[in-house]
Coordinates of C-alpha atoms and ligand atoms in Angstrom, one line a residue:
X30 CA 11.4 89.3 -42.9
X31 CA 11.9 92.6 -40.9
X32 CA 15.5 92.8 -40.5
X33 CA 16.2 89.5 -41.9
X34 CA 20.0 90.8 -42.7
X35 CA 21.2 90.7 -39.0
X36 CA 20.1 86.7 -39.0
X37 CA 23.4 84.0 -39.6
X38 CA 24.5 80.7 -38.8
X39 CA 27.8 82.4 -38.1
X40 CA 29.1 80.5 -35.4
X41 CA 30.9 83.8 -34.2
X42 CA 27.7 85.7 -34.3
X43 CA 25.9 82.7 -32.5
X44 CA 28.2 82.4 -29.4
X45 CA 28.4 86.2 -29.5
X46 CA 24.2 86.3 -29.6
X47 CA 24.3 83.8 -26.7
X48 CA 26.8 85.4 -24.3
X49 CA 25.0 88.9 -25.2
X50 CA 22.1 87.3 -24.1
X51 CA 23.3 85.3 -21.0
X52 CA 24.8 88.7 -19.7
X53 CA 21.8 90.7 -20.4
X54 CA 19.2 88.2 -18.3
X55 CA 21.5 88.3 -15.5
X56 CA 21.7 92.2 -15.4
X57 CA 18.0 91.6 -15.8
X58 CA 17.6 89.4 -13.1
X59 CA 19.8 91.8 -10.4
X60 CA 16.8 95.0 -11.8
X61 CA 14.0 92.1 -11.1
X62 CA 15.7 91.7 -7.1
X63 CA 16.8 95.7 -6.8
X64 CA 14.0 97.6 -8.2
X65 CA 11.5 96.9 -5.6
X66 CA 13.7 98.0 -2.6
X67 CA 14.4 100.7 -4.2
X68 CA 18.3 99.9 -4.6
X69 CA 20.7 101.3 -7.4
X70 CA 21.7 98.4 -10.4
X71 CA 24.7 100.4 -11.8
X72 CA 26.2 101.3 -9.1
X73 CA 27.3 98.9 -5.7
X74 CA 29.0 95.4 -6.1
X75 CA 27.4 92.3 -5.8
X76 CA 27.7 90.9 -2.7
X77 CA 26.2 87.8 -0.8
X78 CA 22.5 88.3 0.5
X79 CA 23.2 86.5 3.8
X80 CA 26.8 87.6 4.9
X81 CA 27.4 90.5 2.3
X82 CA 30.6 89.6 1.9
X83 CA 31.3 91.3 -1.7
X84 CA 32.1 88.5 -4.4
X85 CA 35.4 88.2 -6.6
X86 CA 35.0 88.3 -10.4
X87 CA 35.0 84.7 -10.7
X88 CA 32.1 84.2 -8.8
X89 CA 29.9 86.3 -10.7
X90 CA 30.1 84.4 -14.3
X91 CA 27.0 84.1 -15.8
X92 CA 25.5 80.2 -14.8
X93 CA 29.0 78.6 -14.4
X94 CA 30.0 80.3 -10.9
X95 CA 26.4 78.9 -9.5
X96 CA 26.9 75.6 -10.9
X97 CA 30.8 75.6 -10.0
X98 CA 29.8 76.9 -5.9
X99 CA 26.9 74.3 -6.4
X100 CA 24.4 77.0 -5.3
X101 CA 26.3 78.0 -2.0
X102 CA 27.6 81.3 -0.8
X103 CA 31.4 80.2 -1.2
X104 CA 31.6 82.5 2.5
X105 CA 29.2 81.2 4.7
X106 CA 27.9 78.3 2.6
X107 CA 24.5 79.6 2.5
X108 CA 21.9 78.4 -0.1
X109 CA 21.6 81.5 -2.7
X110 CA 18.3 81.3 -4.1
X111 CA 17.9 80.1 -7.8
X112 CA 16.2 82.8 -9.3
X113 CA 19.4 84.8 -10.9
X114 CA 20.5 81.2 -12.4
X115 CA 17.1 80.7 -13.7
X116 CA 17.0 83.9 -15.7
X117 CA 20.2 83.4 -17.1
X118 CA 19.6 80.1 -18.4
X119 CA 16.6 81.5 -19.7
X120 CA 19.0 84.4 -21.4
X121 CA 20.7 81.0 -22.8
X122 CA 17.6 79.8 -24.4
X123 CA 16.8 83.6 -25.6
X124 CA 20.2 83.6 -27.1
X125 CA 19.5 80.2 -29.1
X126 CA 16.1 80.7 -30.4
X127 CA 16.6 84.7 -31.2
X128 CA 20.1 83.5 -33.8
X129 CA 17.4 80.1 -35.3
X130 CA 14.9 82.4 -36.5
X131 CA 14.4 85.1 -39.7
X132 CA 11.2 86.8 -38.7
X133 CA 12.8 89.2 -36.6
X134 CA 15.7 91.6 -35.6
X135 CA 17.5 88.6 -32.9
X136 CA 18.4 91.5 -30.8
X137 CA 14.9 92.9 -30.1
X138 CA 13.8 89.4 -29.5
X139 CA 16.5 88.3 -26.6
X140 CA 15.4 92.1 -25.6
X141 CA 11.5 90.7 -25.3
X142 CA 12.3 87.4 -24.1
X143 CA 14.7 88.8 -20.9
X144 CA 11.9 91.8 -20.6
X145 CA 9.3 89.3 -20.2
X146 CA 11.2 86.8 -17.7
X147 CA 12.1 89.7 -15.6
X148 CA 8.6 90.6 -15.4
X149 CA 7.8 87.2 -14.8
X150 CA 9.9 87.2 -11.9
X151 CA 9.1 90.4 -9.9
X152 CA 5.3 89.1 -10.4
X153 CA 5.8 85.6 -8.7
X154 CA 8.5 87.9 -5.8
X155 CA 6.2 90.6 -5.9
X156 CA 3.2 90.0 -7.5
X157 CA 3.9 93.3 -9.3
X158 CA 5.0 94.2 -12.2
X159 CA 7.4 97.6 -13.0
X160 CA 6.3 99.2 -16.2
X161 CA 9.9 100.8 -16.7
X162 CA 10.9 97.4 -16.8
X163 CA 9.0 96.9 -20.3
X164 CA 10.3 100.6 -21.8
X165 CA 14.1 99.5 -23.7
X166 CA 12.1 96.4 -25.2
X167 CA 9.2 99.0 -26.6
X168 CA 11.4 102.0 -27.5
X169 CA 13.8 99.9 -29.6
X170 CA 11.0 97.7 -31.7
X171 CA 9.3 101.2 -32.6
X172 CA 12.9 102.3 -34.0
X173 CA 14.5 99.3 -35.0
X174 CA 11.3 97.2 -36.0
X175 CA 8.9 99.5 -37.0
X176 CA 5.1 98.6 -38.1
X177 CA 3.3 99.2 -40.8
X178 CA 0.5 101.3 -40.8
X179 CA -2.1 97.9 -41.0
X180 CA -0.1 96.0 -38.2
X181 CA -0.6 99.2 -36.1
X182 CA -4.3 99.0 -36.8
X183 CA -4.5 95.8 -35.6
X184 CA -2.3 96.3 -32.5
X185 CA -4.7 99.4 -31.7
X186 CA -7.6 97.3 -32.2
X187 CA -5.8 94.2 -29.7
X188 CA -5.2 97.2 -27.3
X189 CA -8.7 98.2 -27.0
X190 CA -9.8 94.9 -26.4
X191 CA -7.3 93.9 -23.8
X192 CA -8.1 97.1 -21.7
X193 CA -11.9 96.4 -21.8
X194 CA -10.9 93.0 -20.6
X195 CA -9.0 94.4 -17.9
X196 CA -12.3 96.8 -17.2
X197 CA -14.5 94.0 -17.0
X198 CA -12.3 91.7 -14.9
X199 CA -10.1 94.1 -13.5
X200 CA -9.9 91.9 -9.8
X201 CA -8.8 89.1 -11.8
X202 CA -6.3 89.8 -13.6
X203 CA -3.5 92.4 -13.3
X204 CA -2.7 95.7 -15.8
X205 CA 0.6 94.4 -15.7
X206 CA -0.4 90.9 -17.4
X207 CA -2.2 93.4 -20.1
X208 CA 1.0 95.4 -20.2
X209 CA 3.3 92.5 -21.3
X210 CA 0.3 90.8 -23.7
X211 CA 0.3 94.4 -25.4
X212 CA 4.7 94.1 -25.5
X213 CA 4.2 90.6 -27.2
X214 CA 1.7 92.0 -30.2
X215 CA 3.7 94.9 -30.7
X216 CA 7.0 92.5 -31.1
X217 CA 5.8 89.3 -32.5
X218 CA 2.5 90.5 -34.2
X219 CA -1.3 89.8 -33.2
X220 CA -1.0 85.9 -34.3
X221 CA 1.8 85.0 -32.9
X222 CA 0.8 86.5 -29.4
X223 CA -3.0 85.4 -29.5
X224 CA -1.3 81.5 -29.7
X225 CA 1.1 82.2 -26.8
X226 CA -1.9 83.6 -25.0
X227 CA -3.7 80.5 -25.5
X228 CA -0.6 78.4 -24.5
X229 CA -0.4 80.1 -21.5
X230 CA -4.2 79.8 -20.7
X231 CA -3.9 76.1 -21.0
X232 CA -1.1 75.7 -18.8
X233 CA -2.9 77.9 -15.7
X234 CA -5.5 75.1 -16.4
X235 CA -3.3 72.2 -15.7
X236 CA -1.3 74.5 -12.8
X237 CA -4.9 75.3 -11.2
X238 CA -6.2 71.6 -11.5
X239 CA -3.0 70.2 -10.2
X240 CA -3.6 72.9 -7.2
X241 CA -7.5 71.5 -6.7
X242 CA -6.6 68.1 -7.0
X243 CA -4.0 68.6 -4.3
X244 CA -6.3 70.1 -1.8
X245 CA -5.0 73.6 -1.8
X246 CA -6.1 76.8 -1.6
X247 CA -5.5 78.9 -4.8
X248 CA -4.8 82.2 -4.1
X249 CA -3.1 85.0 -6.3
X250 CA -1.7 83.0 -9.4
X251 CA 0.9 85.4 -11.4
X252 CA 0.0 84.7 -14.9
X253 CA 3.4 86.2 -16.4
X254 CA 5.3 83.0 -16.0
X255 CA 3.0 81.2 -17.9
X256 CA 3.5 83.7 -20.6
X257 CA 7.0 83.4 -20.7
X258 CA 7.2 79.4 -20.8
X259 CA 4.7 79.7 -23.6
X260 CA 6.5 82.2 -25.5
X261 CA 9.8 79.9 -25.1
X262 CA 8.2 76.9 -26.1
X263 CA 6.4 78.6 -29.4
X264 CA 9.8 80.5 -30.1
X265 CA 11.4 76.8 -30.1
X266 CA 8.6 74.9 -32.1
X267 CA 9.2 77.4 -34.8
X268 CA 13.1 77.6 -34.6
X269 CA 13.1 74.2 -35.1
X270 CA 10.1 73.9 -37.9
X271 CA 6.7 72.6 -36.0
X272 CA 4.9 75.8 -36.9
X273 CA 5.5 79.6 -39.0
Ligands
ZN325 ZN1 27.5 84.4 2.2

């Protein structure tokens, strides 16, 4: 029930959760393309990737102006790549699910939902994931959502174990993976994450037999995704009453 007094059905505060939300994914989504080369966020307009010419204000609206230029450049009619759209939809969902729950603060929660899909995306792009990408989601839970002393304990204790894990199997999976397991306890609580992890875990397993029935070659699998499509799916069972 930590912060339980920011949750309402307010229809106001819903559409204003949800646009938040929808906005903040699709900054999220131009960090995900920009921080690897090294280009500024704040500053510089966005522009097309194929003939840079710079885009009007109505071309930049969240989800509608990719649906409206059915995923074209509306310059050179090139196919823009899906992964901006995807994120904000994903914002959408974030916005729903964080305004249908009372277990925690709706803001930190769209926070961890956009911090994870961002990291899921510069680790399918990049196979890498930014740490400073995961820093607004941890310093606002240890201000705004703060732990008791026992929860601490047990996050400490889900630490330790995740970075012998990472010791022991170090060239299989990644520190960022560990990074964004250790963002979900310290958010959600042990419980909570050690289900999503096992969500995940199943759905590599059906990804990686899919793969060997097809014939091909698995190489480097980013396991972040996976994380974020189990975190949306338990998010939704509980918003709408399958589990606590
Ligand atoms: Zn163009």
């Amino acid at each position: 029930m930590i912060c339980g007094y920011l949750y309402s059905r307010d229809d106001n505060l819903l559409i204003f959760n949800i646009l938040l939300s929808i906005c903040l994914a699709s900054f999220g989504g131009v960090i995900a393309l920009r921080l690897p080369a090294n280009e500024s966020f704040i500053k510089g307009r966005s522009h097309c990737d194929y003939c840079y010419h710079q885009l009007t204000w109505y071309q930049i609206i969240p989800i509608i102006s990719y649906l409206y230029l059915q995923g074209k450049c509306a310059y050179c009619q090139h196919r823009i790549q899906p992964t901006i759209f995807i994120i904000e939809i994903i914002g959408l969902i974030a916005g729903f699910e964080a305004s249908f729950q009372h277990l925690y603060n709706p803001y930190i929660l769209i926070s961890l939902i956009i911090t994870v899909a961002v990291a899921a995306m510069t680790d399918v792009l990049f196979l890498h994931i930014w740490p400073i990408i995961l820093l607004p989601t941890i310093i606002s839970t240890v201000i705004w959502q703060p732990l008791t002393l026992i929860a601490w304990k047990y996050w400490l204790v889900w630490a330790i174990i995740l970075i012998l894990l990472f010791i022991a199997l170090h060239d299989k999976i990644g520190f960022g993976d560990i990074e964004v397991m250790l963002l979900l306890a310290l958010v959600l609580g042990i419980n909570p994450t050690l289900e999503i992890v096992l969500l995940a875990t199943i759905f590599i397993m059906i990804y990686y037999a899919i793969y060997q029935f097809n014939n091909h070659k698995l190489t480097a699998v980013a396991f972040v995704p996976f994380l974020l499509l189990a975190l949306l799916i338990r998010l939704g069972a509980y918003c709408l009453g399958f589990c606590q």
